[in-house]
Amino acid sequence: MIIADIAGRLLKPDTLLVAVGCVLACAASQALAAGAGLLEPAAMPEPPPCITAKPAGSPALRVATIGYQLAVANKADCPSHAMLSGLLLHDRAAYSEKTRRTLTGLGNGFGILGVVAGSPAEAAGLTAGDEIIGLDGAPLTEWRTDLESAGATYARVEAFTATLSKTLSHGPAHLRIVHAGQERDVILAQQPGCDVSFALLPGRKPDAWTDGRYLAVTAGLTDLVGDDALAFAMAHELAHVALGHAKEAGRPLAAFGIGAGHVRQEESQADLLGLRFSQAAGYSLSGGAMLFNALTKSGSLRWGLTHPSNNARITALTQEAAHLAQQPSSLPKSTICTD
């Protein structure tokens, strides 16, 4: 955990998430409860019931892009895999009933909010503003309308994301889309990656955590740090998933001192593996030190029973970075664009 191990912390249904396999979705009520995270226990504000989806080029796309790159570059180390599209999606059900009445430019399919650079979606020529209205010859305008409700929900988008990933697992997907008012067909290629849903949550406090299924960062963290530090924060959480830490039953008790030493060791392991993960995705080896320095300056970083001290983490990360820098590497440069 980067910032908090909070026993019983829950995401309410319909809380906005980003990039489920790099596709927008909402969490079930149990998502992220008692997960692993980056810093010491801290009271986190409850997210609002729903927030308006952000346009392409937003922090949501930034998180989706970094998450996509980490998931693809480190798929060999992840316990399970999914087919990633590189799409940020929404639908009319994602908005309140009042907003739906005034919403223009989006029909009953799945609208594209953004496309990750270098992804199958970009290769297929998909762009923000397009709408997906068919999958492998089947229309989507009436697909799973049972998941819609009077309130805002991303349940339908999340279900479509899972269906699209399953379809891609059998071969390229044939999409029928509306682009600039005209219908056309595109073929979406396969891209395996880690089966983790990357999420951007509202909240001023910089934070990141995972429950093994969802990997979340707050808007406070994306506002605070640059891409290399953000990539390390997300890679640290992905390392928890790869190492099997996120689903350990005893983690919530560590905040009260029970098994805290074991959790501190896990945090150190996730720091070192996370640095390797972020490097594999093309990010700077200085990202870890950058992150903890930024958190310290902002007053967000506290340590105690469950996490190593700031100085210890920076020292270990600096030493590991020096070691990794001496290793032969043909890693690609990052394609992330800063806001």
GROMACS .gro file of C-alpha atoms in nm:
model
  339
    1MET     CA    1   0.000   0.000   0.000
    2ILE     CA    2   0.139   0.341  -0.086
    3ILE     CA    3  -0.056   0.545   0.161
    4ALA     CA    4  -0.316   0.355   0.354
    5ASP     CA    5  -0.409   0.013   0.485
    6ILE     CA    6  -0.763   0.086   0.595
    7ALA     CA    7  -0.964  -0.201   0.735
    8GLY     CA    8  -1.307  -0.218   0.578
    9ARG     CA    9  -1.252   0.066   0.331
   10LEU     CA   10  -1.510   0.024   0.055
   11LEU     CA   11  -1.595   0.180  -0.275
   12LYS     CA   12  -1.964   0.247  -0.308
   13PRO     CA   13  -2.141   0.112  -0.617
   14ASP     CA   14  -2.130   0.353  -0.912
   15THR     CA   15  -1.807   0.519  -0.801
   16LEU     CA   16  -1.625   0.626  -1.115
   17LEU     CA   17  -1.329   0.410  -1.208
   18VAL     CA   18  -1.096   0.429  -1.501
   19ALA     CA   19  -0.936   0.172  -1.725
   20VAL     CA   20  -1.076  -0.169  -1.654
   21GLY     CA   21  -0.833  -0.328  -1.893
   22CYS     CA   22  -0.797   0.038  -1.988
   23VAL     CA   23  -1.174   0.081  -2.007
   24LEU     CA   24  -1.394   0.295  -1.783
   25ALA     CA   25  -1.602   0.108  -1.525
   26CYS     CA   26  -1.746   0.118  -1.174
   27ALA     CA   27  -1.657  -0.100  -0.880
   28ALA     CA   28  -1.875  -0.344  -0.698
   29SER     CA   29  -1.934  -0.256  -0.336
   30GLN     CA   30  -1.659  -0.485  -0.212
   31ALA     CA   31  -1.390  -0.353  -0.447
   32LEU     CA   32  -1.064  -0.244  -0.288
   33ALA     CA   33  -1.180  -0.337   0.062
   34ALA     CA   34  -0.882  -0.406   0.288
   35GLY     CA   35  -0.641  -0.396  -0.003
   36ALA     CA   36  -0.270  -0.328  -0.012
   37GLY     CA   37  -0.147   0.028  -0.050
   38LEU     CA   38   0.142   0.271  -0.035
   39LEU     CA   39   0.144   0.470   0.289
   40GLU     CA   40   0.041   0.453   0.652
   41PRO     CA   41  -0.322   0.440   0.776
   42ALA     CA   42  -0.500   0.768   0.712
   43ALA     CA   43  -0.865   0.869   0.709
   44MET     CA   44  -0.975   0.881   0.346
   45PRO     CA   45  -1.285   1.075   0.236
   46GLU     CA   46  -1.574   0.874   0.096
   47PRO     CA   47  -1.597   0.919  -0.281
   48PRO     CA   48  -1.914   1.082  -0.419
   49PRO     CA   49  -2.184   0.852  -0.560
   50CYS     CA   50  -2.073   0.937  -0.913
   51ILE     CA   51  -1.875   1.203  -1.097
   52THR     CA   52  -1.892   1.316  -1.456
   53ALA     CA   53  -1.659   1.127  -1.686
   54LYS     CA   54  -1.359   1.327  -1.798
   55PRO     CA   55  -1.272   1.396  -2.162
   56ALA     CA   56  -0.980   1.251  -2.353
   57GLY     CA   57  -0.648   1.403  -2.250
   58SER     CA   58  -0.756   1.415  -1.885
   59PRO     CA   59  -0.586   1.257  -1.584
   60ALA     CA   60  -0.813   0.958  -1.653
   61LEU     CA   61  -0.637   0.893  -1.983
   62ARG     CA   62  -0.300   0.950  -1.816
   63VAL     CA   63  -0.376   0.678  -1.559
   64ALA     CA   64  -0.515   0.451  -1.831
   65THR     CA   65  -0.201   0.491  -2.043
   66ILE     CA   66   0.041   0.422  -1.759
   67GLY     CA   67  -0.171   0.129  -1.643
   68TYR     CA   68  -0.185  -0.014  -1.994
   69GLN     CA   69   0.192   0.007  -2.035
   70LEU     CA   70   0.257  -0.153  -1.697
   71ALA     CA   71   0.003  -0.431  -1.762
   72VAL     CA   72   0.150  -0.516  -2.103
   73ALA     CA   73   0.518  -0.490  -2.007
   74ASN     CA   74   0.482  -0.705  -1.695
   75LYS     CA   75   0.219  -0.959  -1.799
   76ALA     CA   76   0.462  -1.248  -1.749
   77ASP     CA   77   0.474  -1.171  -1.376
   78CYS     CA   78   0.098  -1.136  -1.321
   79PRO     CA   79  -0.109  -1.426  -1.185
   80SER     CA   80  -0.391  -1.379  -1.438
   81HIS     CA   81  -0.434  -1.214  -1.775
   82ALA     CA   82  -0.694  -1.034  -1.984
   83MET     CA   83  -0.711  -0.888  -2.333
   84LEU     CA   84  -0.659  -0.512  -2.323
   85SER     CA   85  -0.810  -0.272  -2.574
   86GLY     CA   86  -0.668   0.067  -2.477
   87LEU     CA   87  -1.017   0.220  -2.464
   88LEU     CA   88  -1.178   0.454  -2.213
   89LEU     CA   89  -1.553   0.398  -2.239
   90HIS     CA   90  -1.878   0.536  -2.104
   91ASP     CA   91  -2.248   0.505  -2.179
   92ARG     CA   92  -2.565   0.697  -2.103
   93ALA     CA   93  -2.629   0.489  -1.791
   94ALA     CA   94  -2.310   0.634  -1.642
   95TYR     CA   95  -2.488   0.964  -1.585
   96SER     CA   96  -2.775   1.075  -1.369
   97GLU     CA   97  -3.124   1.071  -1.516
   98LYS     CA   98  -3.122   1.449  -1.532
   99THR     CA   99  -2.792   1.456  -1.722
  100ARG     CA  100  -2.910   1.187  -1.964
  101ARG     CA  101  -3.195   1.412  -2.079
  102THR     CA  102  -2.947   1.679  -2.190
  103LEU     CA  103  -2.666   1.450  -2.306
  104THR     CA  104  -2.584   1.488  -2.676
  105GLY     CA  105  -2.349   1.300  -2.906
  106LEU     CA  106  -2.396   0.965  -2.732
  107GLY     CA  107  -2.655   0.706  -2.830
  108ASN     CA  108  -2.732   0.376  -2.662
  109GLY     CA  109  -2.399   0.212  -2.745
  110PHE     CA  110  -2.063   0.267  -2.575
  111GLY     CA  111  -1.892   0.601  -2.628
  112ILE     CA  112  -1.515   0.635  -2.650
  113LEU     CA  113  -1.378   0.895  -2.410
  114GLY     CA  114  -1.014   0.834  -2.493
  115VAL     CA  115  -0.768   0.601  -2.664
  116VAL     CA  116  -0.433   0.490  -2.523
  117ALA     CA  117  -0.141   0.562  -2.756
  118GLY     CA  118   0.014   0.247  -2.899
  119SER     CA  119  -0.285   0.030  -2.810
  120PRO     CA  120  -0.499  -0.192  -3.037
  121ALA     CA  121  -0.768   0.077  -3.023
  122GLU     CA  122  -0.532   0.335  -3.171
  123ALA     CA  123  -0.412   0.087  -3.434
  124ALA     CA  124  -0.776   0.027  -3.533
  125GLY     CA  125  -0.822   0.400  -3.592
  126LEU     CA  126  -1.064   0.452  -3.304
  127THR     CA  127  -1.078   0.804  -3.162
  128ALA     CA  128  -1.244   0.994  -2.879
  129GLY     CA  129  -1.603   1.071  -2.971
  130ASP     CA  130  -1.662   0.745  -3.160
  131GLU     CA  131  -1.942   0.517  -3.039
  132ILE     CA  132  -1.936   0.136  -3.047
  133ILE     CA  133  -2.277   0.008  -3.158
  134GLY     CA  134  -2.198  -0.353  -3.252
  135LEU     CA  135  -1.965  -0.640  -3.158
  136ASP     CA  136  -1.902  -0.934  -3.394
  137GLY     CA  137  -2.224  -0.866  -3.583
  138ALA     CA  138  -2.446  -0.829  -3.275
  139PRO     CA  139  -2.603  -0.487  -3.208
  140LEU     CA  140  -2.524  -0.326  -2.873
  141THR     CA  141  -2.786  -0.053  -2.848
  142GLU     CA  142  -3.016  -0.278  -2.640
  143TRP     CA  143  -2.738  -0.490  -2.488
  144ARG     CA  144  -2.768  -0.557  -2.112
  145THR     CA  145  -3.014  -0.277  -2.048
  146ASP     CA  146  -3.109  -0.472  -1.735
  147LEU     CA  147  -2.795  -0.326  -1.577
  148GLU     CA  148  -2.921   0.030  -1.614
  149SER     CA  149  -3.082   0.207  -1.321
  150ALA     CA  150  -3.240   0.541  -1.234
  151GLY     CA  151  -2.911   0.652  -1.083
  152ALA     CA  152  -2.573   0.669  -1.250
  153THR     CA  153  -2.399   0.333  -1.287
  154TYR     CA  154  -2.107   0.190  -1.482
  155ALA     CA  155  -2.228  -0.168  -1.442
  156ARG     CA  156  -2.318  -0.195  -1.811
  157VAL     CA  157  -1.980  -0.060  -1.922
  158GLU     CA  158  -1.802  -0.299  -1.688
  159ALA     CA  159  -2.000  -0.593  -1.828
  160PHE     CA  160  -1.920  -0.488  -2.184
  161THR     CA  161  -1.552  -0.458  -2.097
  162ALA     CA  162  -1.550  -0.818  -1.972
  163THR     CA  163  -1.734  -0.935  -2.283
  164LEU     CA  164  -1.494  -0.752  -2.513
  165SER     CA  165  -1.193  -0.904  -2.334
  166LYS     CA  166  -1.346  -1.253  -2.363
  167THR     CA  167  -1.418  -1.198  -2.732
  168LEU     CA  168  -1.059  -1.087  -2.791
  169SER     CA  169  -0.931  -1.398  -2.618
  170HIS     CA  170  -1.067  -1.598  -2.913
  171GLY     CA  171  -0.932  -1.367  -3.183
  172PRO     CA  172  -0.965  -1.012  -3.320
  173ALA     CA  173  -1.298  -0.840  -3.246
  174HIS     CA  174  -1.512  -0.687  -3.520
  175LEU     CA  175  -1.662  -0.358  -3.402
  176ARG     CA  176  -1.936  -0.156  -3.565
  177ILE     CA  177  -1.886   0.209  -3.476
  178VAL     CA  178  -2.026   0.552  -3.546
  179HIS     CA  179  -1.750   0.795  -3.645
  180ALA     CA  180  -1.833   1.156  -3.731
  181GLY     CA  181  -2.195   1.057  -3.788
  182GLN     CA  182  -2.111   0.768  -4.023
  183GLU     CA  183  -2.123   0.397  -3.944
  184ARG     CA  184  -1.821   0.184  -4.028
  185ASP     CA  185  -1.654  -0.144  -3.929
  186VAL     CA  186  -1.316  -0.179  -3.762
  187ILE     CA  187  -1.112  -0.475  -3.642
  188LEU     CA  188  -0.966  -0.464  -3.291
  189ALA     CA  189  -0.653  -0.674  -3.242
  190GLN     CA  190  -0.556  -0.879  -2.935
  191GLN     CA  191  -0.319  -0.753  -2.667
  192PRO     CA  192  -0.274  -0.964  -2.353
  193GLY     CA  193  -0.183  -0.798  -2.027
  194CYS     CA  194  -0.226  -0.820  -1.651
  195ASP     CA  195  -0.587  -0.872  -1.546
  196VAL     CA  196  -0.609  -0.563  -1.326
  197SER     CA  197  -0.855  -0.274  -1.354
  198PHE     CA  198  -0.685   0.063  -1.316
  199ALA     CA  199  -0.893   0.328  -1.145
  200LEU     CA  200  -0.882   0.703  -1.095
  201LEU     CA  201  -1.079   0.810  -0.790
  202PRO     CA  202  -1.173   1.155  -0.662
  203GLY     CA  203  -1.000   1.282  -0.351
  204ARG     CA  204  -0.745   1.548  -0.264
  205LYS     CA  205  -0.517   1.321  -0.063
  206PRO     CA  206  -0.251   1.145  -0.270
  207ASP     CA  207  -0.312   0.774  -0.236
  208ALA     CA  208  -0.285   0.443  -0.418
  209TRP     CA  209  -0.394   0.092  -0.325
  210THR     CA  210  -0.515  -0.239  -0.464
  211ASP     CA  211  -0.732  -0.534  -0.369
  212GLY     CA  212  -0.589  -0.757  -0.641
  213ARG     CA  213  -0.872  -0.685  -0.884
  214TYR     CA  214  -0.874  -0.306  -0.889
  215LEU     CA  215  -0.570  -0.081  -0.870
  216ALA     CA  216  -0.666   0.272  -0.772
  217VAL     CA  217  -0.495   0.608  -0.750
  218THR     CA  218  -0.654   0.931  -0.636
  219ALA     CA  219  -0.673   1.258  -0.825
  220GLY     CA  220  -0.461   1.400  -0.543
  221LEU     CA  221  -0.174   1.174  -0.643
  222THR     CA  222  -0.199   1.247  -1.015
  223ASP     CA  223  -0.199   1.620  -0.937
  224LEU     CA  224   0.106   1.591  -0.711
  225VAL     CA  225   0.358   1.394  -0.918
  226GLY     CA  226   0.489   1.352  -1.271
  227ASP     CA  227   0.463   1.045  -1.487
  228ASP     CA  228   0.774   0.863  -1.361
  229ALA     CA  229   0.665   0.891  -0.997
  230LEU     CA  230   0.304   0.803  -1.080
  231ALA     CA  231   0.420   0.502  -1.281
  232PHE     CA  232   0.623   0.382  -0.983
  233ALA     CA  233   0.324   0.426  -0.749
  234MET     CA  234   0.107   0.216  -0.980
  235ALA     CA  235   0.388  -0.035  -1.038
  236HIS     CA  236   0.428  -0.073  -0.659
  237GLU     CA  237   0.060  -0.171  -0.638
  238LEU     CA  238   0.090  -0.404  -0.937
  239ALA     CA  239   0.384  -0.568  -0.758
  240HIS     CA  240   0.155  -0.638  -0.461
  241VAL     CA  241  -0.077  -0.818  -0.703
  242ALA     CA  242   0.207  -1.015  -0.862
  243LEU     CA  243   0.342  -1.114  -0.519
  244GLY     CA  244   0.000  -1.217  -0.388
  245HIS     CA  245  -0.002  -0.960  -0.107
  246ALA     CA  246  -0.328  -0.784  -0.191
  247LYS     CA  247  -0.559  -1.070  -0.096
  248GLU     CA  248  -0.391  -1.173   0.229
  249ALA     CA  249  -0.652  -1.201   0.502
  250GLY     CA  250  -0.431  -1.063   0.778
  251ARG     CA  251  -0.353  -0.727   0.617
  252PRO     CA  252  -0.634  -0.526   0.782
  253LEU     CA  253  -0.508  -0.630   1.128
  254ALA     CA  254  -0.160  -0.496   1.057
  255ALA     CA  255  -0.281  -0.140   1.114
  256PHE     CA  256  -0.331  -0.245   1.479
  257GLY     CA  257   0.013  -0.403   1.506
  258ILE     CA  258  -0.086  -0.764   1.437
  259GLY     CA  259   0.153  -0.899   1.177
  260ALA     CA  260   0.287  -0.550   1.104
  261GLY     CA  261   0.645  -0.670   1.062
  262HIS     CA  262   0.538  -0.907   0.786
  263VAL     CA  263   0.351  -0.627   0.608
  264ARG     CA  264   0.655  -0.396   0.631
  265GLN     CA  265   0.858  -0.666   0.459
  266GLU     CA  266   0.593  -0.695   0.188
  267GLU     CA  267   0.602  -0.318   0.133
  268SER     CA  268   0.979  -0.333   0.081
  269GLN     CA  269   0.937  -0.622  -0.162
  270ALA     CA  270   0.672  -0.429  -0.357
  271ASP     CA  271   0.897  -0.122  -0.373
  272LEU     CA  272   1.184  -0.316  -0.531
  273LEU     CA  273   0.971  -0.520  -0.770
  274GLY     CA  274   0.765  -0.211  -0.853
  275LEU     CA  275   1.082  -0.031  -0.960
  276ARG     CA  276   1.157  -0.315  -1.200
  277PHE     CA  277   0.799  -0.305  -1.327
  278SER     CA  278   0.810   0.069  -1.396
  279GLN     CA  279   1.147   0.032  -1.568
  280ALA     CA  280   1.004  -0.245  -1.787
  281ALA     CA  281   0.732  -0.004  -1.899
  282GLY     CA  282   0.994   0.254  -1.997
  283TYR     CA  283   0.993   0.486  -1.694
  284SER     CA  284   1.281   0.642  -1.504
  285LEU     CA  285   1.450   0.448  -1.226
  286SER     CA  286   1.431   0.767  -1.020
  287GLY     CA  287   1.051   0.742  -1.004
  288GLY     CA  288   1.043   0.577  -0.662
  289ALA     CA  289   1.262   0.835  -0.493
  290MET     CA  290   1.071   1.112  -0.672
  291LEU     CA  291   0.744   0.980  -0.536
  292PHE     CA  292   0.848   0.957  -0.172
  293ASN     CA  293   1.022   1.295  -0.182
  294ALA     CA  294   0.705   1.454  -0.324
  295LEU     CA  295   0.485   1.284  -0.065
  296THR     CA  296   0.714   1.399   0.215
  297LYS     CA  297   0.715   1.760   0.095
  298SER     CA  298   0.337   1.758   0.066
  299GLY     CA  299   0.300   1.631   0.424
  300SER     CA  300   0.113   1.321   0.303
  301LEU     CA  301   0.371   1.063   0.397
  302ARG     CA  302   0.350   0.899   0.739
  303TRP     CA  303   0.497   0.569   0.847
  304GLY     CA  304   0.454   0.353   1.151
  305LEU     CA  305   0.361  -0.004   1.226
  306THR     CA  306   0.296  -0.124   0.871
  307HIS     CA  307   0.542   0.063   0.650
  308PRO     CA  308   0.918   0.124   0.642
  309SER     CA  309   1.040   0.479   0.706
  310ASN     CA  310   1.064   0.727   0.424
  311ASN     CA  311   1.445   0.740   0.445
  312ALA     CA  312   1.472   0.361   0.442
  313ARG     CA  313   1.252   0.334   0.134
  314ILE     CA  314   1.439   0.604  -0.058
  315THR     CA  315   1.775   0.450   0.033
  316ALA     CA  316   1.666   0.102  -0.077
  317LEU     CA  317   1.514   0.234  -0.400
  318THR     CA  318   1.821   0.441  -0.482
  319GLN     CA  319   2.045   0.138  -0.433
  320GLU     CA  320   1.819  -0.082  -0.645
  321ALA     CA  321   1.803   0.184  -0.916
  322ALA     CA  322   2.182   0.196  -0.932
  323HIS     CA  323   2.192  -0.182  -0.962
  324LEU     CA  324   1.929  -0.192  -1.236
  325ALA     CA  325   2.098   0.091  -1.426
  326GLN     CA  326   2.406  -0.130  -1.467
  327GLN     CA  327   2.204  -0.410  -1.626
  328PRO     CA  328   2.178  -0.436  -2.007
  329SER     CA  329   1.844  -0.302  -2.124
  330SER     CA  330   1.662  -0.244  -2.450
  331LEU     CA  331   1.354  -0.095  -2.293
  332PRO     CA  332   1.140   0.144  -2.500
  333LYS     CA  333   1.106   0.506  -2.403
  334SER     CA  334   0.780   0.601  -2.238
  335THR     CA  335   0.502   0.726  -2.463
  336ILE     CA  336   0.322   0.897  -2.174
  337CYS     CA  337   0.243   1.263  -2.231
  338THR     CA  338   0.233   1.485  -1.926
  339ASP     CA  339  -0.070   1.704  -1.861
   0.00000   0.00000   0.00000
